[in-house]
Amino acid sequence: MKKSLSYIAAIAALSVLPFKASAQQLQSAYFMDAYVYGHQLNPAHDFNSKAYVSIPVLGNLNMGVNGNLGVDNLLYPRNGQLVTYLHPSISVEEALGNFHSNNKIQMDFTTSIFSFGIHKWKGFNTLEVNLRMNGGFNAPYDMFELTKDLQNRNYNLSAFGANAQAYAEVALGHSREVYKGIRAGAKLKFLLGAGRVDAQFSELRLDLQDDSRWVAVANATVNAHVKGLKWGEMKVEEYENGGTYETIDFDNVDIDGAKGIAGVGMALDLGAEADFGKLDLVPNLKAGIAIRDLGFLKWKEGISARNAGQPFVFEGFQDIKIQDGPGTDIEDQTDDLVDRLTDLYRLEDAGVAGGRNTGLGTTLALSAEYALPMYDKLTFGFTSTSRIQKNYGWNEERLYVTVKPLRKIEASVNAGIGTFGPSWGWAVNLGYFFLGMDHMLGKLTKQGVPVRSNADFRVGFVIPFGGAPKKR
């Protein structure tokens, strides 16, 4: 806990506190009628069996990471070893050419504790209990330029920060055909917050004083809403012109054992689907629209850390250890860099963080599907998904080919392009079991770490029962 919190707080200028992003479901299964969690993609979705019940925890397990910042942006092979982008064998042009103006990584984990769906009351009804953990960070290009090629100029960094949160979700959903060929659905979610950490580094100015010293002015705020979380014993540091001050030592951050709910909230999913064949407009064509996670979490009081924004002298990155060898491996290099970066902000205990409301990150999804007239079990589809969430927003478009030879056996492949680059995915549904990936792992390092930060894995075991629902 202490070590991870240390990294969370101090990649403070390089990566900072992961993470912020609402969890996605299996997009690759969007047009599969037997995929029981289609209602999580669009609450208007129907299900082609009378009912289903999930197997606890394993009923719907989702893990994923997306971003435009990967291992290959930060680590480079040299003489059979990996070195960081700070290594002198890596030129400034080579290192900085791999970073973007806005560098993002987003992660999510979702598991279903319980999920049940049944056709009743003239529609399809669902009850779910889910655990969701998600997050992301955003770092501007200048932050990497600062560490690799600090020059005699002013730096002013903004739009730099990160957020992480975890909560439980109890959701009630209902969908039905409201007119021949048109379905509508809604899902009401009750949220119980386990914890939230938000870091905003809104300003960093460096003015050169001499060849290796800069006058730095920084503004940063970290708010944590986690029951029982304490900053712990402060670390005493010396001012450059004499005297001492106290700063947060993230090795001492811990939870004192208190348990409880850190926040509560509500959210709403809305969706609609149209079958243009049933509407006597375009045979074999369907379309849909959905708005997901339209809501908020209200967090109780927490703890806060701030930088007062007072000028101080910063010694720079010139003497950081970047050679390979005993005591200078990648972990040591990272620790040294992390320590240097936290010096830029000098976070001090700011007392109580007041309660606040936060959004979940609303998602807008559009879809269209066309079935071949000569073989309607083969369909072609398109989705456009957009996350509306300040610095952590993104969008993605996908093209699908889905085959549905039997009611409970389906498969789909797709290719996508968006904020995080190109990707391809797949999904299969075999009765009680589904499996899929929206972003394939791609190349791995020798340590098994994905080279690019776009990878996910989704699997579930459910029990569909009751045969096909009656046509209305």
Tab-separated table of C-alpha atoms in Angstrom, residues 130-414:
chain	number	residue	atom	x	y	z
A	130	ASN	CA	-21.338	-4.470	-9.706
A	131	LEU	CA	-17.984	-3.366	-8.346
A	132	ARG	CA	-16.187	-0.753	-10.448
A	133	MET	CA	-12.706	0.703	-10.153
A	134	ASN	CA	-11.416	3.110	-12.752
A	135	GLY	CA	-9.023	5.919	-13.358
A	136	GLY	CA	-6.671	7.743	-15.647
A	137	PHE	CA	-3.997	10.377	-15.869
A	138	ASN	CA	-3.132	13.085	-18.333
A	139	ALA	CA	0.368	14.515	-18.840
A	140	PRO	CA	1.260	17.262	-21.345
A	141	TYR	CA	4.216	16.976	-23.722
A	142	ASP	CA	6.143	19.677	-21.857
A	143	MET	CA	6.400	17.459	-18.786
A	144	PHE	CA	8.499	14.914	-20.684
A	145	GLU	CA	10.467	17.674	-22.389
A	146	LEU	CA	11.173	19.124	-18.960
A	147	THR	CA	12.729	15.894	-17.691
A	148	LYS	CA	14.668	15.066	-20.858
A	149	ASP	CA	15.765	18.444	-22.186
A	150	LEU	CA	15.479	21.190	-19.567
A	151	GLN	CA	16.353	24.466	-21.310
A	152	ASN	CA	16.841	28.129	-20.483
A	153	ARG	CA	13.226	29.107	-20.893
A	154	ASN	CA	10.014	29.443	-18.919
A	155	TYR	CA	7.765	26.413	-18.482
A	156	ASN	CA	4.074	26.714	-17.729
A	157	LEU	CA	2.270	23.380	-17.569
A	158	SER	CA	-1.487	23.002	-17.319
A	159	ALA	CA	-4.085	20.280	-17.962
A	160	PHE	CA	-1.933	17.935	-15.918
A	161	GLY	CA	-3.524	15.662	-13.336
A	162	ALA	CA	-5.067	12.359	-12.443
A	163	ASN	CA	-7.983	10.766	-10.649
A	164	ALA	CA	-8.895	7.360	-9.241
A	165	GLN	CA	-12.145	6.088	-7.772
A	166	ALA	CA	-13.864	2.884	-6.702
A	167	TYR	CA	-17.543	2.284	-6.023
A	168	ALA	CA	-20.299	-0.303	-5.875
A	169	GLU	CA	-23.297	-0.066	-8.197
A	170	VAL	CA	-26.824	-1.416	-7.782
A	171	ALA	CA	-28.732	-1.060	-11.048
A	172	LEU	CA	-32.371	-1.626	-12.061
A	173	GLY	CA	-33.173	-1.671	-15.775
A	174	HIS	CA	-36.227	-2.015	-17.987
A	175	SER	CA	-36.666	-1.981	-21.770
A	176	ARG	CA	-39.629	-2.608	-24.023
A	177	GLU	CA	-40.995	-2.095	-27.495
A	178	VAL	CA	-42.837	1.223	-27.327
A	179	TYR	CA	-43.941	1.169	-30.960
A	180	LYS	CA	-43.669	-1.413	-33.703
A	181	GLY	CA	-39.930	-1.489	-34.502
A	182	ILE	CA	-38.849	0.936	-31.757
A	183	ARG	CA	-37.474	-0.100	-28.364
A	184	ALA	CA	-36.644	2.193	-25.449
A	185	GLY	CA	-34.847	1.433	-22.208
A	186	ALA	CA	-33.612	3.020	-19.011
A	187	LYS	CA	-31.468	1.947	-16.103
A	188	LEU	CA	-31.380	3.565	-12.660
A	189	LYS	CA	-28.166	3.117	-10.681
A	190	PHE	CA	-27.576	3.603	-6.960
A	191	LEU	CA	-23.901	4.165	-6.147
A	192	LEU	CA	-21.875	3.579	-2.975
A	193	GLY	CA	-18.422	5.155	-3.088
A	194	ALA	CA	-15.468	3.288	-1.570
A	195	GLY	CA	-12.892	5.992	-2.263
A	196	ARG	CA	-11.606	8.705	-4.557
A	197	VAL	CA	-8.268	10.461	-5.036
A	198	ASP	CA	-7.894	13.480	-7.281
A	199	ALA	CA	-4.643	15.268	-8.164
A	200	GLN	CA	-4.600	18.516	-10.118
A	201	PHE	CA	-1.251	20.092	-10.980
A	202	SER	CA	-2.490	23.296	-12.508
A	203	GLU	CA	0.730	25.272	-12.845
A	204	LEU	CA	4.491	24.785	-13.015
A	205	ARG	CA	6.811	27.635	-13.945
A	206	LEU	CA	10.594	27.294	-14.063
A	207	ASP	CA	12.821	30.329	-14.560
A	208	LEU	CA	16.531	29.678	-15.089
A	209	GLN	CA	18.752	31.176	-12.377
A	210	ASP	CA	22.104	29.670	-13.427
A	211	ASP	CA	23.375	26.585	-15.273
A	212	SER	CA	21.792	24.098	-12.863
A	213	ARG	CA	19.329	26.010	-10.675
A	214	TRP	CA	15.845	27.225	-11.475
A	215	VAL	CA	13.414	29.357	-9.528
A	216	ALA	CA	10.247	27.251	-9.497
A	217	VAL	CA	6.655	28.236	-8.817
A	218	ALA	CA	4.147	25.382	-8.616
A	219	ASN	CA	0.483	25.020	-7.775
A	220	ALA	CA	-0.890	21.594	-6.955
A	221	THR	CA	-3.778	20.120	-5.014
A	222	VAL	CA	-4.441	16.508	-3.993
A	223	ASN	CA	-7.808	15.618	-2.441
A	224	ALA	CA	-8.489	12.142	-1.070
A	225	HIS	CA	-11.908	10.907	0.014
A	226	VAL	CA	-11.187	7.492	1.517
A	227	LYS	CA	-12.537	6.458	4.907
A	228	GLY	CA	-9.686	6.346	7.432
A	229	LEU	CA	-6.968	7.581	5.052
A	230	LYS	CA	-4.215	9.620	6.777
A	231	TRP	CA	-1.193	11.418	5.394
A	232	GLY	CA	0.812	10.099	8.338
A	233	GLU	CA	4.002	11.584	9.762
A	234	MET	CA	5.356	14.521	7.794
A	235	LYS	CA	8.859	14.688	6.312
A	236	VAL	CA	11.043	17.605	7.382
A	237	GLU	CA	12.936	19.387	4.591
A	238	GLU	CA	15.261	22.412	4.590
A	239	TYR	CA	14.634	25.648	2.746
A	240	GLU	CA	17.464	26.743	0.460
A	241	ASN	CA	17.907	29.996	2.412
A	242	GLY	CA	17.719	28.375	5.837
A	243	GLY	CA	14.997	27.012	8.074
A	244	THR	CA	12.803	23.932	7.622
A	245	TYR	CA	9.344	23.017	6.415
A	246	GLU	CA	7.159	19.912	6.527
A	247	THR	CA	6.030	18.050	3.427
A	248	ILE	CA	3.999	14.899	2.912
A	249	ASP	CA	6.019	11.680	2.947
A	250	PHE	CA	3.988	9.324	0.783
A	251	ASP	CA	5.812	6.335	2.269
A	252	ASN	CA	3.873	7.097	5.478
A	253	VAL	CA	0.417	7.373	3.900
A	254	ASP	CA	-1.847	4.623	5.189
A	255	ILE	CA	-5.373	3.711	6.248
A	256	ASP	CA	-5.996	3.497	10.002
A	257	GLY	CA	-8.472	0.624	9.696
A	258	ALA	CA	-11.657	2.668	9.653
A	259	LYS	CA	-14.362	1.245	7.445
A	260	GLY	CA	-17.363	2.828	5.861
A	261	ILE	CA	-18.898	4.423	2.806
A	262	ALA	CA	-16.987	7.425	1.482
A	263	GLY	CA	-19.751	8.666	-0.829
A	264	VAL	CA	-23.171	8.026	-2.349
A	265	GLY	CA	-24.719	8.873	-5.687
A	266	MET	CA	-27.061	8.041	-8.525
A	267	ALA	CA	-26.768	7.619	-12.277
A	268	LEU	CA	-29.023	6.963	-15.240
A	269	ASP	CA	-28.572	5.104	-18.531
A	270	LEU	CA	-30.960	5.885	-21.401
A	271	GLY	CA	-31.238	4.170	-24.766
A	272	ALA	CA	-33.347	3.633	-27.869
A	273	GLU	CA	-33.189	1.280	-30.866
A	274	ALA	CA	-35.045	1.310	-34.178
A	275	ASP	CA	-35.639	-1.570	-36.594
A	276	PHE	CA	-36.196	0.167	-39.926
A	277	GLY	CA	-37.459	-3.051	-41.499
A	278	LYS	CA	-40.341	-3.265	-39.022
A	279	LEU	CA	-40.981	0.412	-39.644
A	280	ASP	CA	-41.352	-0.393	-43.364
A	281	LEU	CA	-38.476	1.939	-44.242
A	282	VAL	CA	-35.201	0.073	-44.919
A	283	PRO	CA	-35.241	-3.736	-44.662
A	284	ASN	CA	-32.535	-5.387	-42.509
A	285	LEU	CA	-31.285	-2.076	-41.067
A	286	LYS	CA	-31.201	-1.283	-37.327
A	287	ALA	CA	-29.831	1.725	-35.430
A	288	GLY	CA	-29.432	2.755	-31.807
A	289	ILE	CA	-28.408	5.531	-29.455
A	290	ALA	CA	-27.448	5.362	-25.782
A	291	ILE	CA	-26.309	7.732	-23.045
A	292	ARG	CA	-24.597	5.949	-20.148
A	293	ASP	CA	-23.469	7.019	-16.666
A	294	LEU	CA	-25.361	10.275	-16.571
A	295	GLY	CA	-25.027	10.989	-12.858
A	296	PHE	CA	-22.841	11.908	-9.881
A	297	LEU	CA	-21.174	10.733	-6.694
A	298	LYS	CA	-21.374	12.913	-3.569
A	299	TRP	CA	-18.222	12.354	-1.495
A	300	LYS	CA	-17.963	12.990	2.238
A	301	GLU	CA	-15.147	15.000	3.830
A	302	GLY	CA	-11.634	13.744	3.186
A	303	ILE	CA	-8.063	15.007	3.453
A	304	SER	CA	-6.203	17.499	1.299
A	305	ALA	CA	-2.622	18.382	0.353
A	306	ARG	CA	-1.523	21.569	-1.376
A	307	ASN	CA	1.463	23.459	-2.633
A	308	ALA	CA	1.337	27.054	-1.484
A	309	GLY	CA	2.678	28.400	-4.778
A	310	GLN	CA	5.688	30.108	-3.166
A	311	PRO	CA	8.873	30.374	-5.276
A	312	PHE	CA	11.746	28.033	-4.406
A	313	VAL	CA	15.010	26.856	-5.934
A	314	PHE	CA	14.988	23.625	-7.955
A	315	GLU	CA	18.259	21.840	-8.746
A	316	GLY	CA	17.032	20.194	-11.953
A	317	PHE	CA	17.549	16.726	-13.431
A	318	GLN	CA	21.204	16.965	-14.412
A	319	ASP	CA	22.596	14.594	-11.783
A	320	ILE	CA	19.862	11.972	-11.883
A	321	LYS	CA	21.161	8.400	-12.154
A	322	ILE	CA	20.497	7.133	-15.646
A	323	GLN	CA	23.325	4.627	-16.160
A	324	ASP	CA	22.735	0.902	-15.970
A	325	GLY	CA	24.553	-1.109	-13.357
A	326	PRO	CA	24.388	-1.954	-9.623
A	327	GLY	CA	22.067	0.446	-7.835
A	328	THR	CA	20.979	2.127	-11.057
A	329	ASP	CA	18.455	-0.308	-12.528
A	330	ILE	CA	15.131	0.866	-13.867
A	331	GLU	CA	13.430	0.760	-10.460
A	332	ASP	CA	16.202	2.860	-8.899
A	333	GLN	CA	16.063	5.277	-11.810
A	334	THR	CA	12.311	5.576	-11.391
A	335	ASP	CA	12.616	6.146	-7.644
A	336	ASP	CA	15.192	8.871	-8.198
A	337	LEU	CA	13.084	10.553	-10.874
A	338	VAL	CA	9.974	10.308	-8.699
A	339	ASP	CA	11.801	11.955	-5.779
A	340	ARG	CA	12.999	14.756	-8.049
A	341	LEU	CA	9.548	15.342	-9.473
A	342	THR	CA	7.876	15.554	-6.078
A	343	ASP	CA	10.402	18.235	-5.174
A	344	LEU	CA	8.741	20.364	-7.838
A	345	TYR	CA	5.494	20.481	-5.870
A	346	ARG	CA	6.356	20.241	-2.150
A	347	LEU	CA	2.915	19.104	-1.063
A	348	GLU	CA	1.945	20.066	2.477
A	349	ASP	CA	-0.946	18.895	4.638
A	350	ALA	CA	-3.881	21.216	3.921
A	351	GLY	CA	-6.256	19.682	6.438
A	352	VAL	CA	-9.802	18.649	5.602
A	353	ALA	CA	-11.029	18.318	2.038
A	354	GLY	CA	-14.678	19.273	2.025
A	355	GLY	CA	-17.364	17.075	0.555
A	356	ARG	CA	-17.942	17.433	-3.166
A	357	ASN	CA	-19.931	16.113	-6.099
A	358	THR	CA	-18.146	14.475	-9.027
A	359	GLY	CA	-19.385	13.168	-12.351
A	360	LEU	CA	-18.828	9.631	-13.592
A	361	GLY	CA	-17.853	10.446	-17.159
A	362	THR	CA	-20.879	10.313	-19.460
A	363	THR	CA	-20.654	8.136	-22.575
A	364	LEU	CA	-22.590	8.679	-25.814
A	365	ALA	CA	-22.882	5.633	-28.096
A	366	LEU	CA	-24.323	5.455	-31.623
A	367	SER	CA	-24.797	2.216	-33.564
A	368	ALA	CA	-26.028	0.832	-36.882
A	369	GLU	CA	-26.344	-2.773	-38.091
A	370	TYR	CA	-27.216	-4.231	-41.500
A	371	ALA	CA	-28.058	-7.912	-42.102
A	372	LEU	CA	-27.385	-9.542	-45.478
A	373	PRO	CA	-30.714	-10.073	-47.281
A	374	MET	CA	-29.675	-13.518	-48.568
A	375	TYR	CA	-28.319	-14.646	-45.148
A	376	ASP	CA	-29.571	-12.516	-42.274
A	377	LYS	CA	-27.454	-14.403	-39.732
A	378	LEU	CA	-24.454	-12.444	-41.045
A	379	THR	CA	-24.470	-8.736	-40.182
A	380	PHE	CA	-22.235	-5.712	-40.613
A	381	GLY	CA	-22.179	-3.050	-37.927
A	382	PHE	CA	-20.790	0.327	-36.919
A	383	THR	CA	-20.457	2.017	-33.518
A	384	SER	CA	-19.258	5.462	-32.495
A	385	THR	CA	-18.482	5.918	-28.807
A	386	SER	CA	-17.531	9.202	-27.127
A	387	ARG	CA	-16.569	9.798	-23.505
A	388	ILE	CA	-17.437	13.335	-22.365
A	389	GLN	CA	-15.043	14.016	-19.512
A	390	LYS	CA	-12.811	17.096	-19.601
A	391	ASN	CA	-9.120	16.059	-19.847
A	392	TYR	CA	-9.985	12.349	-19.844
A	393	GLY	CA	-12.415	12.314	-22.755
A	394	TRP	CA	-11.951	10.093	-25.799
A	395	ASN	CA	-13.776	8.750	-28.838
A	396	GLU	CA	-13.649	5.570	-30.902
A	397	GLU	CA	-15.315	4.254	-34.066
A	398	ARG	CA	-15.585	0.539	-34.900
A	399	LEU	CA	-16.644	-1.612	-37.871
A	400	TYR	CA	-18.031	-5.105	-37.162
A	401	VAL	CA	-18.726	-8.411	-38.843
A	402	THR	CA	-20.977	-10.643	-36.715
A	403	VAL	CA	-22.234	-14.142	-37.460
A	404	LYS	CA	-25.174	-15.715	-35.579
A	405	PRO	CA	-25.523	-19.332	-36.788
A	406	LEU	CA	-27.470	-20.483	-33.698
A	407	ARG	CA	-29.483	-18.660	-31.049
A	408	LYS	CA	-26.842	-19.170	-28.335
A	409	ILE	CA	-23.725	-19.369	-30.510
A	410	GLU	CA	-22.351	-16.154	-32.012
A	411	ALA	CA	-19.016	-14.638	-32.985
A	412	SER	CA	-17.838	-11.191	-33.986
A	413	VAL	CA	-14.652	-9.480	-35.201
A	414	ASN	CA	-14.098	-5.743	-35.490
